[in-house]
Amino acid sequence: FTRPTSTPAREARGFGRRPHVTGAGMDALYAWVDEIAALTQPAGIHWVDGSRAENDALLRQQVDEGKLIKLNPEWRPGSYLARSHPSDVARTEGRTFIASEREEDAGPTNNWADPAEMRSILTGLFEGSMRGRTMYVVPFSMGAVGGPLSHIGVQVTDSAYAVTSIGIMTHVGTAVLEQIADGAGWVKTVHSVGAPLAPGEEDAAWPCNDEKYIAHFPDTLEVWSFGSGYGGNAILAKKCFALRIASVIGRDEGWLAEHMLLIRVIAPSGKAYHVAAAFPSACGKTNLAMLRPTIPGWRVETLGDDIAWLRPGDDGRLWAINPEAGFFGVAPGTGESTNVTAVETLWGNTIFTNVALRPDGDVWWEGLTDEAPPHLTDWEGNAWTPGLGRPAAHPNSRFTVAAAQCPQIASDWDAPQGVPLDVILFGGRRATNVPLVVEATDWTHGVFMGSNISSERTAAAEGTVGELRRDPFAMLPFCGYNMADYFGHWLKIGQKLRFDRAPRIFQVNWFRKGSDGRFLWPGFGDNSRVIDWIIRRIDGEVDAVDSPIGRLPRTSDLNLDGIEVPQADLDELFAIDPTSWQREADLTEEFYATFDGRVPAALESELSALRYRLKQA
Ligand code: GTP
Ligand code: SPV
Ligand code: MN
């Protein structure tokens, strides 16, 4: 960015209160902050220190400004409700860009933009975009501060809502500045809601702009986000940094940034196993992360619910950390009977966005209880009663809460070195074809499975809910570089692992439906029955049956004690129809063809082998 010549005199505008951190690395940070301030022209700069007092003051200020509603502390202490603008309710994938120097580095699955052109568009948009607002400078760490797998960044933003959310979702504070002062590298992220205020102009409850840009510069490790205040568009540490930018860093440094939950499963024997699972947005990660097994003797400890960074260790195992510090979870469908752990996590200190408000000052959403309360205020602030034919909470309404508040959080969830993985799961939302669970024959076959994940669209991003789309590794909206190269990178990571210590790969599908449209599998806590089979399988205690698409359980080997799943449903859950699967293979071929020969040969061979096995079937 070209620096405007008329940099305002900082002292005159109260810009002087810099943090008391000294060190050579701070100069570059100060220079960058000055540059962004000169461009965006905020009324003042606030260096965020991450303290409790500061957080409380920011929350109070948002209540005073009508941006947050304080919930009744009797029901929900320390908790708030935000209502977004009705046009700003989810990630906007159509406005998300990878501005790599070379178009082929973004690949056919991303919106590519020429970096110079994108910079010139953004310079125009950001010029004066923070007028009348405070510019917050938020230093954050993804992963424990100073950890060997951790990375740091700074977000400047004109949204106090974003600041309080980042405070929950990441490690914010002066300790990060000390790292910067010591010369550690950091990622630059810039965010503006794009709604400058003229003197005396009244602010909106949720300022945003119809024009939106979520732009990533992988070559210079920068993110620029304009116009949206919602979730992954505004908490830039999350999808923008920890997935899109981090996937590029991982490609260059030999590790993986993944859209995965992370859990520790403890068997009745006391033996612990670590499982990571990639499911697309709103397809069950938070729920599995907080699993309460319905089979006696099993326990699950939560390590992470959305993002995992995976790195081969010297021991030939694949080590994983959760780089986040909180959960930004889907509210609808979260209730006592589905995810009691989440319900308990949300007892207080939570920011809710776009859920419904009860007359008693508590919150509600579809699925929290079986029956809706008779009178509510819906997510848009209108009176609501059951039977109106529209939901009270937005389908992508969310909660933001600290991980430490989860009653089954692992005591070492934030351990800098992470945990060694035993199992990787890939999944999606598939009403047909994909069985409840299927085992990959080896790493390459597992990567092939991951590259083939497709899933019905959900409300987590714009688009038609229910429409089937390819979402390889659940990373379609989050891979910061060419997806075919990413497949190759997965294969390379496999080569760095000891073959007998690499995590075993399985595909799961909790969402298969019968011809009557009902889910065939009870899901939620009963997913522990699938995990139980997987663990017995990797321990060599149970056989599997070869099928054209991988190894299936014998249904009699599933522990179904205490639940009723009719044999006909079980058979349907594992039915493999060769004709439909040939069609899946056709779609894979079409998809691979979009990469102009860049898909690794090993995956093309897997596709031929699948076709061959299907013909034999
Ligand atoms: P993001 O935060 O968008 O990445 O979503 P997520 O993958 O964490 O999804 P989440 O666990 O929040 O689940 C999304 C929706 O799927 C919720 O409405 C859940 O109730 C529902 N869901 C989760 N697990 C199951 C399951 O096992 N069976 C069924 N039928 N629904 C499930
Ligand atoms: C997702 O869409 O996968 C999310 C929500 O986890 S957001 O942070 O908005 O991307
Ligand atoms: Mn997600």
XYZ file of C-alpha atoms and ligand atoms in Angstrom:
660
model
C 0.000 0.000 0.000
C 1.201 3.489 -0.753
C 1.343 5.503 2.371
C -0.711 8.712 2.254
C 1.532 11.712 2.697
C -0.567 13.452 5.359
C -0.022 11.116 8.324
C -1.954 12.777 11.163
C 0.138 13.919 14.107
C -0.258 10.956 16.401
C 0.051 12.700 19.785
C -2.525 15.320 18.790
C -5.057 12.568 18.197
C -4.379 10.550 21.304
C -2.563 7.826 19.410
C 0.319 7.744 21.826
C -0.651 5.070 24.315
C 1.460 2.302 22.984
C 2.102 -0.823 25.043
C 5.080 -0.924 27.405
C 6.921 -3.518 25.384
C 10.314 -2.790 23.955
C 12.413 -4.649 21.438
C 13.599 -4.268 17.891
C 10.618 -6.147 16.438
C 8.154 -3.542 17.707
C 9.299 -0.938 15.197
C 7.907 -2.898 12.265
C 4.607 -3.335 14.105
C 4.375 0.391 14.937
C 5.181 1.294 11.354
C 2.504 -1.066 10.061
C -0.130 0.201 12.507
C 0.715 3.800 11.541
C 0.355 2.893 7.883
C -3.063 1.285 8.387
C -4.197 4.220 10.539
C -3.072 6.707 7.914
C -5.101 4.809 5.342
C -8.250 4.131 7.373
C -8.193 7.369 9.442
C -9.740 6.125 12.700
C -10.688 8.528 15.489
C -8.249 6.764 17.815
C -6.163 3.652 18.332
C -6.621 1.150 21.149
C -3.860 -1.380 21.772
C -5.623 -4.431 23.177
C -3.875 -5.973 26.197
C -6.243 -8.920 26.667
C -7.006 -8.084 30.299
C -10.245 -8.957 32.038
C -10.908 -5.283 32.832
C -10.478 -4.287 29.216
C -12.807 -7.059 28.048
C -15.464 -6.034 30.582
C -15.213 -2.412 29.464
C -15.536 -3.359 25.787
C -18.634 -5.433 26.524
C -20.184 -2.635 28.574
C -19.457 -0.150 25.801
C -21.187 -2.379 23.227
C -24.251 -2.630 25.482
C -24.311 1.168 25.854
C -24.082 1.531 22.084
C -26.970 -0.895 21.506
C -24.699 -3.446 19.821
C -25.073 -6.142 22.458
C -27.999 -7.100 24.660
C -26.957 -8.145 28.140
C -28.696 -11.402 29.024
C -30.317 -11.906 32.409
C -27.401 -12.789 34.702
C -29.701 -15.016 36.744
C -29.898 -17.432 33.778
C -26.824 -16.576 31.767
C -24.189 -14.601 33.726
C -21.640 -12.583 31.780
C -23.443 -13.322 28.519
C -24.620 -11.216 25.596
C -26.714 -11.389 22.451
C -25.677 -9.755 19.187
C -28.075 -9.403 16.256
C -26.327 -9.065 12.936
C -27.577 -7.163 9.950
C -29.902 -9.599 8.097
C -27.561 -9.507 5.095
C -24.469 -10.432 7.140
C -25.171 -13.861 8.628
C -22.495 -16.267 7.337
C -19.227 -16.564 5.489
C -19.426 -15.144 1.972
C -17.471 -17.585 -0.155
C -18.257 -15.702 -3.365
C -16.456 -12.655 -1.936
C -13.461 -14.601 -0.606
C -10.282 -14.309 -2.693
C -6.824 -15.816 -2.824
C -4.544 -13.148 -4.244
C -1.475 -15.246 -5.016
C 1.077 -13.929 -7.503
C 0.287 -16.793 -9.877
C -3.296 -17.749 -10.671
C -2.431 -21.461 -10.812
C -1.315 -21.292 -7.164
C -4.896 -20.467 -6.145
C -6.260 -23.237 -8.360
C -9.724 -23.765 -9.821
C -11.509 -24.137 -6.461
C -10.637 -20.639 -5.205
C -11.574 -17.178 -6.465
C -8.244 -15.817 -7.615
C -7.446 -12.125 -7.746
C -4.362 -10.399 -9.070
C -2.587 -9.105 -5.950
C -1.806 -5.677 -7.414
C -5.385 -5.215 -8.596
C -6.771 -6.447 -5.290
C -4.507 -4.055 -3.385
C -5.698 -1.159 -5.436
C -9.373 -2.099 -4.899
C -8.775 -2.511 -1.167
C -6.839 0.748 -0.868
C -9.869 2.531 -2.286
C -12.255 0.769 0.061
C -10.150 1.077 3.218
C -9.333 4.735 2.653
C -11.126 6.525 5.466
C -13.148 3.368 6.245
C -12.587 3.695 10.017
C -13.487 7.389 10.266
C -15.342 8.130 13.483
C -14.417 4.716 14.919
C -11.709 3.312 17.144
C -9.108 1.136 15.514
C -8.221 -1.772 17.790
C -4.853 -3.488 17.522
C -5.183 -7.104 18.655
C -2.031 -9.242 18.999
C -2.928 -12.931 19.116
C -1.340 -16.362 19.180
C -2.754 -19.452 17.548
C -1.656 -22.223 19.873
C -0.059 -21.615 23.272
C 2.135 -18.517 23.200
C 5.652 -19.593 22.211
C 4.717 -23.216 21.446
C 6.705 -25.070 18.771
C 3.624 -25.450 16.539
C 2.144 -22.032 17.362
C 1.992 -18.974 15.107
C 1.244 -15.364 15.952
C -0.570 -12.552 14.213
C -2.033 -9.109 14.698
C -5.541 -8.054 13.705
C -6.468 -4.420 13.379
C -10.208 -3.959 13.351
C -12.830 -1.271 13.852
C -15.278 -3.755 15.388
C -15.431 -4.110 19.171
C -17.568 -7.220 18.615
C -14.682 -8.744 16.685
C -12.254 -7.799 19.476
C -14.325 -9.493 22.175
C -14.780 -12.547 19.940
C -11.045 -12.796 19.157
C -10.438 -12.555 22.903
C -12.433 -15.760 23.360
C -11.217 -17.586 20.262
C -7.459 -16.981 20.553
C -4.722 -16.169 23.070
C -4.692 -12.368 23.070
C -2.301 -10.182 24.970
C 0.964 -8.536 25.722
C 2.860 -11.865 25.829
C 2.366 -11.967 22.056
C 3.847 -8.470 21.704
C 6.889 -9.654 23.635
C 7.390 -12.320 20.982
C 7.054 -9.725 18.249
C 9.522 -7.509 20.099
C 11.950 -10.448 20.143
C 11.723 -10.670 16.373
C 9.197 -13.495 15.856
C 7.404 -13.448 12.492
C 3.727 -12.519 12.502
C 0.793 -12.490 10.101
C -0.839 -9.130 9.290
C -4.627 -9.083 9.291
C -6.727 -5.993 8.637
C -10.474 -5.795 9.146
C -12.995 -3.019 8.693
C -16.765 -3.282 8.762
C -16.655 -0.580 6.097
C -19.047 1.846 7.759
C -17.273 5.119 8.581
C -19.195 7.510 10.804
C -19.596 11.185 9.997
C -19.407 13.529 13.021
C -22.653 13.193 14.976
C -23.930 10.322 12.814
C -25.733 7.612 14.750
C -24.145 4.182 14.544
C -25.987 1.039 13.427
C -26.430 -1.867 15.856
C -24.450 -4.011 13.391
C -22.460 -1.811 11.019
C -21.406 -3.504 7.781
C -21.184 -2.792 4.060
C -22.988 -4.385 1.095
C -19.650 -4.585 -0.643
C -17.518 -7.335 0.854
C -13.977 -8.538 0.263
C -12.240 -11.295 2.217
C -8.827 -11.176 0.562
C -5.780 -13.328 1.305
C -2.223 -12.585 0.190
C -0.383 -15.874 0.725
C 2.903 -14.553 -0.660
C 3.128 -11.785 1.936
C 1.117 -13.534 4.702
C -1.611 -10.878 4.875
C -5.393 -10.874 5.167
C -7.614 -7.897 4.334
C -11.314 -8.185 5.130
C -13.845 -5.477 4.322
C -17.575 -5.075 4.839
C -18.612 -7.998 7.073
C -18.713 -8.374 10.845
C -19.673 -12.053 10.908
C -17.680 -15.071 12.122
C -15.070 -16.322 9.725
C -15.238 -13.052 7.745
C -14.280 -10.975 10.791
C -12.394 -13.195 13.269
C -9.445 -13.310 10.898
C -7.356 -15.584 13.118
C -9.798 -18.385 12.405
C -10.550 -19.409 8.821
C -8.475 -16.692 7.111
C -5.269 -17.226 9.076
C -5.458 -20.637 10.785
C -6.670 -22.354 7.600
C -6.126 -20.369 4.384
C -2.817 -18.672 5.235
C -1.627 -21.484 7.533
C -2.260 -24.105 4.830
C 0.222 -22.226 2.635
C 2.771 -21.951 5.459
C 2.221 -25.679 6.109
C 2.785 -26.510 2.442
C 6.140 -24.711 2.555
C 7.197 -26.000 6.002
C 5.944 -29.593 5.837
C 2.803 -29.605 7.961
C -0.985 -29.454 7.533
C -3.617 -26.889 8.592
C -6.942 -28.728 8.692
C -10.662 -28.118 9.265
C -10.723 -30.769 11.994
C -11.966 -31.394 15.490
C -9.620 -33.119 17.911
C -10.558 -35.532 20.707
C -9.041 -38.017 23.120
C -11.086 -41.195 23.416
C -10.513 -43.243 26.555
C -11.486 -46.904 26.291
C -12.811 -48.904 29.254
C -9.273 -50.344 29.570
C -8.010 -46.820 30.304
C -6.038 -46.684 27.061
C -6.258 -43.300 25.307
C -6.531 -42.706 21.556
C -6.419 -39.424 19.672
C -8.856 -38.842 16.845
C -9.042 -35.914 14.397
C -12.034 -35.533 12.106
C -12.688 -33.307 9.098
C -16.354 -32.640 8.346
C -17.595 -29.648 6.321
C -19.128 -26.623 8.041
C -22.234 -27.464 10.093
C -21.709 -31.222 9.607
C -21.012 -32.303 13.170
C -17.484 -31.359 14.290
C -18.482 -29.528 17.469
C -20.895 -32.328 18.316
C -18.296 -35.084 17.911
C -15.724 -32.941 19.723
C -18.033 -32.911 22.741
C -19.195 -36.525 22.417
C -20.733 -38.192 25.467
C -20.459 -41.878 24.643
C -23.662 -43.854 25.170
C -21.685 -47.059 25.652
C -20.666 -47.591 29.260
C -17.034 -47.242 30.236
C -15.994 -44.977 27.359
C -14.992 -41.345 27.867
C -14.167 -38.523 25.498
C -12.063 -35.477 26.295
C -12.402 -32.439 24.036
C -9.216 -30.963 22.561
C -10.621 -28.810 19.736
C -13.784 -28.442 17.654
C -12.922 -26.782 14.337
C -9.257 -26.462 13.369
C -6.212 -28.674 13.885
C -2.614 -28.178 12.827
C -0.842 -31.474 12.134
C 2.898 -32.010 12.006
C 4.973 -35.177 11.547
C 7.131 -35.748 14.631
C 10.631 -37.209 14.899
C 8.966 -40.363 16.202
C 7.183 -40.978 12.874
C 3.799 -40.107 14.330
C 1.515 -37.247 13.283
C 1.170 -34.671 16.084
C -1.794 -32.305 16.354
C -2.662 -29.092 18.159
C -5.849 -27.100 18.313
C -4.649 -23.581 17.486
C -7.826 -21.972 18.842
C -8.836 -21.128 22.404
C -12.620 -21.120 22.079
C -15.608 -22.476 20.207
C -17.628 -20.553 17.599
C -20.356 -23.152 17.406
C -23.672 -23.619 15.586
C -26.555 -23.034 18.039
C -29.543 -24.699 16.302
C -29.691 -28.402 17.021
C -27.670 -28.015 20.220
C -29.737 -29.375 23.121
C -29.813 -31.748 26.090
C -30.531 -34.767 23.907
C -27.944 -33.980 21.220
C -25.018 -32.141 22.828
C -25.456 -31.800 26.566
C -21.754 -30.919 26.894
C -22.253 -27.805 24.768
C -25.364 -26.869 26.748
C -23.293 -27.086 29.958
C -20.406 -25.156 28.375
C -22.772 -22.274 27.616
C -23.795 -21.634 31.231
C -22.326 -18.111 31.103
C -19.562 -15.877 29.691
C -20.898 -16.510 26.205
C -21.561 -14.197 23.266
C -24.548 -15.440 21.273
C -25.197 -14.151 17.774
C -28.555 -14.328 15.951
C -30.324 -16.632 18.408
C -33.795 -15.809 19.794
C -34.390 -13.898 23.030
C -36.802 -15.120 25.717
C -39.005 -12.700 27.666
C -37.016 -13.595 30.812
C -33.780 -12.364 29.244
C -32.352 -15.778 28.374
C -31.756 -17.197 24.885
C -33.391 -19.929 22.819
C -32.873 -21.640 19.469
C -34.471 -24.490 17.566
C -33.428 -27.753 19.182
C -32.410 -26.314 22.571
C -35.647 -27.751 23.949
C -38.193 -29.981 22.208
C -40.886 -27.363 22.473
C -40.479 -23.708 21.617
C -41.404 -21.154 24.287
C -44.765 -19.506 23.468
C -43.323 -15.989 23.033
C -39.913 -15.001 21.782
C -38.107 -12.186 20.039
C -36.545 -13.680 16.923
C -33.008 -13.089 15.669
C -34.138 -10.044 13.713
C -35.737 -8.473 16.768
C -39.361 -9.217 15.827
C -42.038 -10.790 18.020
C -42.199 -14.542 17.351
C -44.594 -17.322 18.248
C -44.436 -21.011 17.291
C -46.301 -21.782 14.088
C -45.205 -18.659 12.206
C -43.438 -20.955 9.790
C -40.009 -19.400 10.201
C -37.267 -20.191 12.691
C -36.756 -17.965 15.735
C -32.986 -18.342 15.557
C -31.069 -17.975 12.300
C -29.924 -21.413 11.022
C -26.309 -20.175 11.247
C -26.758 -18.545 14.668
C -23.735 -19.207 16.866
C -22.234 -19.161 20.337
C -18.743 -17.911 21.152
C -17.319 -19.387 24.350
C -13.929 -20.209 25.866
C -12.719 -23.789 25.424
C -11.738 -23.899 29.094
C -15.419 -23.691 29.997
C -16.196 -27.092 28.438
C -16.793 -29.599 31.265
C -14.981 -32.368 29.396
C -12.087 -30.298 28.064
C -8.809 -32.240 28.291
C -6.582 -30.819 31.014
C -3.758 -30.621 28.443
C -5.865 -29.231 25.552
C -3.470 -26.312 25.165
C -0.243 -28.318 25.515
C 2.305 -26.745 23.144
C 3.530 -30.048 21.679
C 0.018 -31.361 20.987
C -1.073 -34.999 20.864
C -0.119 -37.926 18.573
C -2.938 -39.013 16.272
C -4.201 -42.594 16.042
C -7.155 -42.026 13.740
C -8.262 -39.516 11.092
C -11.900 -39.394 10.016
C -13.315 -37.760 6.897
C -17.032 -37.187 6.650
C -19.843 -35.230 5.134
C -23.587 -34.932 5.039
C -24.739 -37.583 2.588
C -28.334 -38.842 2.429
C -27.299 -41.667 0.102
C -24.401 -43.895 -1.029
C -21.817 -43.244 1.702
C -21.864 -45.883 4.469
C -21.868 -45.175 8.209
C -18.171 -46.083 8.358
C -15.598 -47.428 5.926
C -11.885 -47.979 6.472
C -9.193 -46.910 4.005
C -6.768 -49.654 3.034
C -3.721 -47.394 3.450
C -2.642 -43.727 3.602
C -2.922 -43.172 -0.164
C -6.394 -44.669 -0.264
C -7.293 -42.467 2.722
C -6.065 -39.370 0.870
C -8.156 -40.486 -2.114
C -11.186 -40.736 0.200
C -10.494 -37.271 1.613
C -10.176 -35.820 -1.890
C -13.627 -37.223 -2.710
C -15.648 -35.877 0.176
C -18.859 -34.280 -0.986
C -21.566 -32.952 1.246
C -24.958 -31.288 1.192
C -24.646 -27.533 1.623
C -25.527 -26.025 5.007
C -26.348 -22.542 6.311
C -22.737 -21.896 7.355
C -22.089 -20.088 4.063
C -24.188 -18.446 1.388
C -25.711 -20.845 -1.199
C -28.604 -23.299 -1.556
C -28.952 -25.472 1.558
C -29.106 -29.192 0.703
C -27.391 -28.984 -2.684
C -24.608 -31.576 -3.036
C -21.150 -30.189 -3.596
C -17.600 -31.508 -3.532
C -15.787 -30.484 -0.383
C -12.441 -32.316 -0.372
C -11.060 -32.790 3.153
C -13.838 -30.343 4.230
C -11.355 -27.712 2.991
C -13.004 -26.463 -0.211
C -13.601 -22.939 1.207
C -10.403 -22.956 3.296
C -7.478 -24.287 1.284
C -5.254 -21.288 0.520
C -3.562 -22.824 -2.530
C -4.123 -25.176 -5.446
C -6.231 -28.054 -4.152
C -4.427 -30.595 -6.369
C -1.085 -29.542 -4.839
C -2.753 -29.888 -1.455
C -3.653 -33.515 -2.292
C -0.003 -34.030 -3.184
C 1.069 -32.436 0.086
C -1.094 -34.917 2.018
C 0.648 -37.766 0.170
C 4.050 -36.278 1.036
C 3.146 -35.960 4.712
C 2.263 -39.673 4.647
C 5.781 -40.446 3.453
C 7.235 -38.661 6.485
C 5.306 -40.915 8.863
C 6.405 -44.377 9.948
C 3.992 -46.701 8.148
C 3.112 -48.507 11.387
C 2.656 -45.251 13.307
C 0.673 -43.172 10.818
C -2.918 -42.514 11.852
C -5.417 -44.894 10.242
C -7.985 -43.225 7.998
C -11.740 -43.852 7.948
C -14.720 -42.212 6.249
C -17.926 -41.759 8.258
C -21.431 -40.514 7.470
C -23.934 -39.886 10.277
C -26.500 -38.497 7.829
C -27.623 -41.370 5.591
C -31.401 -41.412 5.148
C -33.977 -44.074 4.394
C -36.353 -43.780 1.459
C -38.836 -42.226 3.926
C -36.420 -39.341 4.562
C -35.540 -40.236 8.160
C -31.968 -40.567 9.434
C -31.025 -44.247 9.544
C -28.490 -43.762 12.325
C -29.320 -42.160 15.723
C -26.098 -40.124 15.652
C -24.765 -37.851 18.417
C -23.759 -39.881 21.542
C -24.334 -43.105 19.630
C -21.528 -42.150 17.256
C -19.351 -43.559 20.056
C -20.400 -46.983 18.742
C -18.657 -46.235 15.473
C -15.561 -44.963 17.300
C -15.590 -48.122 19.431
C -15.507 -50.274 16.269
C -12.733 -48.137 14.772
C -10.606 -48.518 17.874
C -11.122 -52.273 18.072
C -10.236 -52.344 14.410
C -6.920 -50.476 14.779
C -6.065 -52.657 17.756
C -6.589 -55.699 15.524
C -9.401 -57.076 17.642
C -12.010 -57.222 14.911
C -12.088 -58.164 11.240
C -13.519 -56.088 8.431
C -15.156 -56.995 5.154
C -13.597 -55.840 1.885
C -15.871 -53.807 -0.362
C -15.098 -51.900 -3.567
C -14.844 -48.629 -1.634
C -12.907 -49.850 1.411
C -13.293 -52.085 4.462
C -16.676 -52.275 6.150
C -17.623 -53.609 9.569
C -19.665 -56.757 9.910
C -22.832 -55.248 11.359
C -22.749 -57.885 14.100
C -19.424 -56.391 15.266
C -20.998 -53.017 16.109
C -21.854 -52.577 19.769
C -25.572 -51.756 19.638
C -26.403 -52.665 23.237
C -29.191 -50.465 24.508
C -30.337 -49.036 21.170
C -32.789 -50.287 18.592
C -31.537 -50.117 15.034
C -33.621 -52.450 12.827
C -31.491 -54.899 10.812
C -33.019 -53.473 7.610
C -31.715 -50.004 8.555
C -28.295 -51.417 9.387
C -28.141 -53.139 6.026
C -29.118 -49.905 4.308
C -26.492 -47.959 6.300
C -23.794 -50.145 4.746
C -25.335 -50.805 1.336
C -22.931 -50.120 -1.548
C -24.666 -49.775 -4.896
C -22.040 -50.276 -7.648
C -24.064 -48.280 -10.207
C -24.377 -45.230 -7.943
C -20.721 -45.554 -7.043
C -19.721 -45.612 -10.705
C -21.572 -42.303 -10.930
C -19.606 -41.031 -7.918
C -16.455 -42.107 -9.756
C -17.613 -40.188 -12.849
C -18.002 -37.077 -10.720
C -14.544 -37.611 -9.238
C -13.111 -37.910 -12.733
C -14.845 -34.669 -13.755
C -13.586 -32.951 -10.618
C -10.002 -34.140 -11.049
C -10.141 -32.978 -14.683
C -10.668 -29.381 -13.552
C -7.054 -29.362 -12.285
C -5.432 -29.646 -15.738
C -3.313 -32.701 -14.990
C -2.124 -31.471 -11.594
C -3.829 -34.189 -9.513
C -1.158 -36.637 -8.252
C -0.871 -39.806 -10.341
C -1.337 -41.916 -7.212
C -4.877 -40.562 -6.828
C -5.678 -41.112 -10.522
C -4.571 -44.741 -9.984
C -6.833 -44.998 -6.936
C -9.726 -43.853 -9.114
C -8.978 -46.496 -11.771
C -8.654 -49.148 -9.079
C -12.014 -48.115 -7.595
C -13.669 -48.377 -11.000
C -12.113 -51.816 -11.501
C -13.349 -53.079 -8.118
C -16.829 -51.686 -8.785
C -16.972 -53.572 -12.088
C -16.029 -56.795 -10.314
C -18.719 -56.265 -7.663
P -18.940 -25.501 11.859
O -18.784 -24.808 13.149
O -19.750 -24.730 10.866
O -17.638 -25.925 11.255
O -19.889 -26.817 12.105
P -19.618 -28.229 12.808
O -19.005 -29.165 11.822
O -18.921 -28.048 14.093
O -21.107 -28.772 13.039
P -21.938 -28.962 14.400
O -21.343 -30.002 15.307
O -22.182 -27.632 14.988
O -23.288 -29.568 13.831
C -24.069 -28.904 12.877
C -25.465 -29.444 12.873
O -25.448 -30.870 12.630
C -26.181 -29.250 14.204
O -27.482 -28.806 13.960
C -26.170 -30.618 14.821
O -27.268 -30.829 15.664
C -26.188 -31.557 13.615
N -25.514 -32.852 13.924
C -24.304 -33.010 14.517
N -24.019 -34.321 14.715
C -25.071 -35.017 14.228
C -25.373 -36.423 14.142
O -24.613 -37.292 14.556
N -26.570 -36.755 13.559
C -27.435 -35.802 13.087
N -28.570 -36.220 12.544
N -27.185 -34.468 13.169
C -26.021 -34.089 13.727
C -17.437 -22.757 9.457
O -18.203 -22.224 8.631
O -16.796 -23.806 9.193
C -17.300 -22.185 10.808
C -17.928 -20.894 11.073
O -16.656 -22.784 11.647
S -16.966 -19.549 10.527
O -16.034 -19.205 11.585
O -17.899 -18.443 10.246
O -16.231 -19.929 9.343
Mn -15.899 -24.782 10.835
